[in-house]
Coordinates of C-alpha atoms in Angstrom, one line a residue:
M1 CA 32.4 53.8 -39.1
K2 CA 28.9 53.3 -40.3
V3 CA 26.7 51.0 -38.2
S4 CA 24.5 48.6 -40.1
F5 CA 20.8 48.2 -39.5
A6 CA 21.3 44.6 -38.1
S7 CA 23.9 45.9 -35.6
T8 CA 21.6 48.6 -34.5
I9 CA 18.8 46.0 -33.8
G10 CA 21.3 43.8 -31.9
I11 CA 22.4 46.7 -29.7
L12 CA 18.8 47.6 -29.0
L13 CA 17.9 44.0 -28.0
L14 CA 21.0 43.8 -25.7
S15 CA 20.1 47.1 -24.1
T16 CA 16.5 45.8 -23.5
L17 CA 17.9 42.6 -21.9
I18 CA 20.2 44.6 -19.6
V19 CA 17.3 47.0 -18.6
G20 CA 15.0 44.0 -18.0
W21 CA 17.7 42.3 -15.9
S22 CA 18.2 45.4 -13.8
E23 CA 14.5 46.4 -13.6
L24 CA 12.8 43.0 -13.3
Y25 CA 15.1 40.2 -12.3
L26 CA 17.2 41.9 -9.7
P27 CA 14.2 43.5 -7.7
L28 CA 12.4 40.1 -8.0
R29 CA 15.4 38.3 -6.6
E30 CA 15.8 40.8 -3.8
S31 CA 12.1 40.9 -2.8
L32 CA 11.6 37.1 -2.9
E33 CA 15.1 36.2 -1.9
I34 CA 15.1 33.7 -4.7
D35 CA 17.8 33.2 -7.3
V36 CA 15.6 32.3 -10.3
I37 CA 18.5 31.0 -12.4
R38 CA 19.9 28.9 -9.6
L39 CA 16.4 27.6 -8.9
A40 CA 16.0 26.7 -12.6
G41 CA 19.3 24.8 -12.4
C42 CA 18.2 22.9 -9.3
L43 CA 14.9 21.9 -11.0
V44 CA 16.9 20.6 -13.9
K45 CA 19.1 18.5 -11.6
L46 CA 16.0 17.3 -9.7
R47 CA 14.4 16.2 -12.9
S48 CA 17.5 14.3 -13.8
R49 CA 17.6 12.6 -10.4
I50 CA 13.9 11.6 -10.8
Y51 CA 14.6 10.1 -14.2
N52 CA 17.6 8.2 -12.8
L53 CA 15.5 6.9 -9.8
R54 CA 12.7 5.9 -12.2
S55 CA 15.2 3.9 -14.2
A56 CA 16.5 2.3 -11.0
I57 CA 13.0 1.4 -9.8
L58 CA 12.4 -0.4 -13.2
Q59 CA 15.6 -2.3 -12.8
V60 CA 14.8 -3.3 -9.2
T61 CA 11.3 -4.4 -10.3
A62 CA 12.8 -6.6 -13.0
D63 CA 15.4 -8.0 -10.6
A64 CA 12.6 -8.7 -8.0
E65 CA 10.6 -10.5 -10.7
R66 CA 13.6 -12.7 -11.6
L67 CA 14.2 -13.4 -8.0
R68 CA 10.6 -14.4 -7.4
S69 CA 10.8 -16.8 -10.4
S70 CA 14.0 -18.3 -9.0
V71 CA 12.4 -18.7 -5.5
G72 CA 9.4 -20.3 -7.1
A73 CA 11.6 -22.8 -9.0
L74 CA 13.4 -23.6 -5.8
A75 CA 10.2 -23.9 -3.8
E76 CA 9.0 -26.5 -6.3
Q77 CA 12.3 -28.5 -6.1
F78 CA 12.6 -28.2 -2.3
P79 CA 10.2 -31.1 -1.3
A80 CA 11.8 -33.4 -3.9
A81 CA 15.1 -33.1 -2.2
F82 CA 13.8 -34.8 0.9
S83 CA 11.1 -37.3 -0.3
S84 CA 10.2 -39.6 -3.1
D85 CA 6.6 -39.7 -1.9
L86 CA 3.7 -38.2 -3.8
Y87 CA 3.2 -34.5 -2.9
V88 CA 1.3 -31.5 -4.2
V89 CA 2.8 -28.0 -4.8
V90 CA 0.7 -24.8 -5.2
N91 CA 2.2 -21.7 -6.8
T92 CA -0.2 -18.9 -5.7
S93 CA 1.6 -16.3 -7.9
A94 CA 1.2 -18.3 -11.1
N95 CA -2.0 -20.0 -10.0
R96 CA -0.6 -23.4 -10.8
L97 CA -0.9 -26.7 -9.0
Y98 CA 1.6 -29.6 -9.5
V99 CA 1.4 -33.2 -8.4
R100 CA 4.9 -34.6 -8.1
R101 CA 6.7 -37.7 -7.0
G102 CA 10.3 -36.7 -6.2
E103 CA 11.4 -34.6 -9.1
A104 CA 8.9 -36.3 -11.5
L105 CA 5.9 -34.2 -12.6
I106 CA 2.7 -36.3 -12.5
R107 CA 0.1 -33.6 -13.2
E108 CA -0.1 -29.9 -13.7
A109 CA -3.3 -27.9 -13.3
V110 CA -4.4 -24.3 -13.7
V111 CA -6.1 -23.2 -10.5
S112 CA -7.5 -20.1 -8.7
T113 CA -6.1 -19.0 -5.4
G114 CA -6.8 -16.2 -2.8
S115 CA -7.6 -12.7 -4.1
N116 CA -5.9 -11.1 -1.1
D117 CA -8.8 -8.7 -0.8
T118 CA -10.1 -7.5 2.6
L119 CA -13.7 -7.3 3.8
V120 CA -14.5 -5.3 7.0
S121 CA -17.9 -5.3 8.7
G122 CA -18.0 -3.5 12.0
S123 CA -15.4 -5.0 14.2
R124 CA -15.0 -8.1 12.0
R125 CA -12.4 -8.4 9.3
W126 CA -11.6 -11.0 6.7
I127 CA -8.5 -11.3 4.5
F128 CA -9.1 -13.6 1.6
E129 CA -5.6 -15.1 1.1
T130 CA -4.4 -18.6 0.5
P131 CA -2.1 -19.4 3.4
R132 CA 1.4 -20.2 2.5
G133 CA 3.3 -23.1 4.1
V134 CA 3.0 -26.9 4.4
R135 CA -0.4 -28.5 4.8
T136 CA -1.7 -32.1 4.8
V137 CA -4.7 -33.7 3.1
I138 CA -6.7 -34.6 6.2
R139 CA -9.8 -35.9 4.5
K140 CA -11.6 -36.1 1.2
K141 CA -15.2 -35.5 0.3
E142 CA -17.3 -36.4 -2.7
R143 CA -20.1 -34.0 -3.7
P144 CA -19.3 -31.6 -0.8
V145 CA -21.8 -29.1 0.5
W146 CA -20.7 -25.5 1.1
I147 CA -21.7 -24.1 4.4
K148 CA -22.0 -20.5 3.4
P149 CA -20.1 -18.3 5.9
D150 CA -21.1 -14.8 7.2
W151 CA -18.8 -13.0 4.8
A152 CA -20.6 -14.5 1.8
F153 CA -23.9 -13.0 2.9
L154 CA -22.2 -9.7 3.5
E155 CA -20.6 -9.6 0.1
A156 CA -24.0 -10.3 -1.5
G157 CA -25.7 -7.6 0.6
E158 CA -27.9 -10.1 2.4
A159 CA -28.9 -10.5 6.0
I160 CA -26.9 -13.1 7.9
P161 CA -29.1 -16.0 8.9
P162 CA -28.6 -18.3 11.9
W163 CA -26.0 -21.0 11.7
N164 CA -28.6 -23.7 11.4
S165 CA -30.5 -22.0 8.5
P166 CA -30.9 -24.0 5.3
L167 CA -29.8 -20.9 3.5
R168 CA -26.3 -21.7 4.4
R169 CA -26.2 -25.0 2.7
Q170 CA -25.1 -24.6 -1.0
R171 CA -24.6 -27.6 -3.3
G172 CA -22.5 -27.5 -6.5
V173 CA -20.4 -24.5 -5.5
L174 CA -17.4 -26.7 -4.5
G175 CA -17.7 -29.0 -7.5
N176 CA -17.8 -32.8 -7.2
Y177 CA -14.7 -33.4 -5.0
L178 CA -12.8 -31.7 -2.1
L179 CA -9.5 -32.3 -0.4
D180 CA -9.6 -30.8 3.0
L181 CA -6.3 -29.2 4.2
G182 CA -7.6 -28.1 7.6
G183 CA -8.1 -24.6 9.0
G184 CA -10.9 -23.8 6.6
V185 CA -8.7 -24.3 3.5
A186 CA -9.3 -26.9 0.8
I187 CA -8.6 -27.9 -2.7
H188 CA -11.9 -28.3 -4.5
G189 CA -13.8 -28.1 -7.7
T190 CA -15.7 -25.1 -8.8
D191 CA -18.8 -23.9 -10.7
K192 CA -16.7 -21.0 -12.1
E193 CA -14.1 -22.7 -14.2
H194 CA -13.9 -19.6 -16.5
L195 CA -12.1 -17.9 -13.6
L196 CA -9.3 -20.5 -13.3
G197 CA -5.9 -19.0 -13.6
R198 CA -6.9 -15.9 -11.7
S199 CA -6.5 -14.9 -8.0
V200 CA -10.2 -14.6 -7.1
T201 CA -11.0 -17.1 -4.3
H202 CA -11.6 -16.4 -0.6
G203 CA -8.6 -18.6 0.4
C204 CA -9.3 -22.1 -1.0
I205 CA -7.7 -23.5 -4.1
R206 CA -10.2 -24.1 -7.0
V207 CA -9.5 -26.7 -9.5
G208 CA -11.2 -27.7 -12.8
G209 CA -13.4 -30.8 -13.0
D210 CA -11.0 -33.2 -14.6
D211 CA -8.1 -32.1 -12.4
I212 CA -10.0 -32.3 -9.1
K213 CA -11.2 -35.8 -10.1
F214 CA -7.6 -36.8 -10.7
L215 CA -6.6 -35.4 -7.3
Y216 CA -9.4 -37.1 -5.5
D217 CA -8.5 -40.5 -7.0
S218 CA -4.7 -40.2 -6.9
V219 CA -3.8 -38.1 -3.8
P220 CA -4.1 -40.2 -0.6
L221 CA -4.8 -38.9 2.9
G222 CA -1.7 -37.6 4.6
T223 CA -0.2 -36.2 1.4
K224 CA 1.8 -33.1 1.9
V225 CA 0.8 -29.9 0.1
Y226 CA 3.4 -27.2 -0.2
I227 CA 1.9 -23.7 -0.8
Y228 CA 4.0 -20.7 -1.7

């Protein structure tokens, strides 16, 4: 039987593969004690698992976002279930402030809340977050003066002056009105209204000019502020 040229080429290629298998793969496997084919199969399976895990992470992230939205909605409704008094709600994730009476929405405002950044200087450490929980409006101020703290000088790369230094007294930074929530936290105006809606503060809640005027005029002392 006459063998065709194509058959001859095929036989030669097969022979080459067999020789390569015996001369290259088998010694490599014996010397390294690694089954390359099995290793390749494991890598394929690992890649598949990574892909599946990535898909699962995306799903969990989406579920967490939905859960956070649900918790946020519940947090806004929670005070209304127990009181018909005026109260304030601050959503730090959305940077929104709501004035409510019971379930009725009186006012909504875009605000800025804590950046959650950390500043460390020697043994001192500051975490710039808006504290969550229930607070109370303990006093109100018109044209408040900001007493510049140590961290503000450190951020600016300036030397820290004594506590009685006039360099610490800053006017206009807090806007025209302030509602003090205690513990160094306040709702106040700002000279940086272009940053409203972003998490950029050192813990306080910044509000635009018209909204802080409304809060100053409408929110009495003793009003509860729910922050989440």
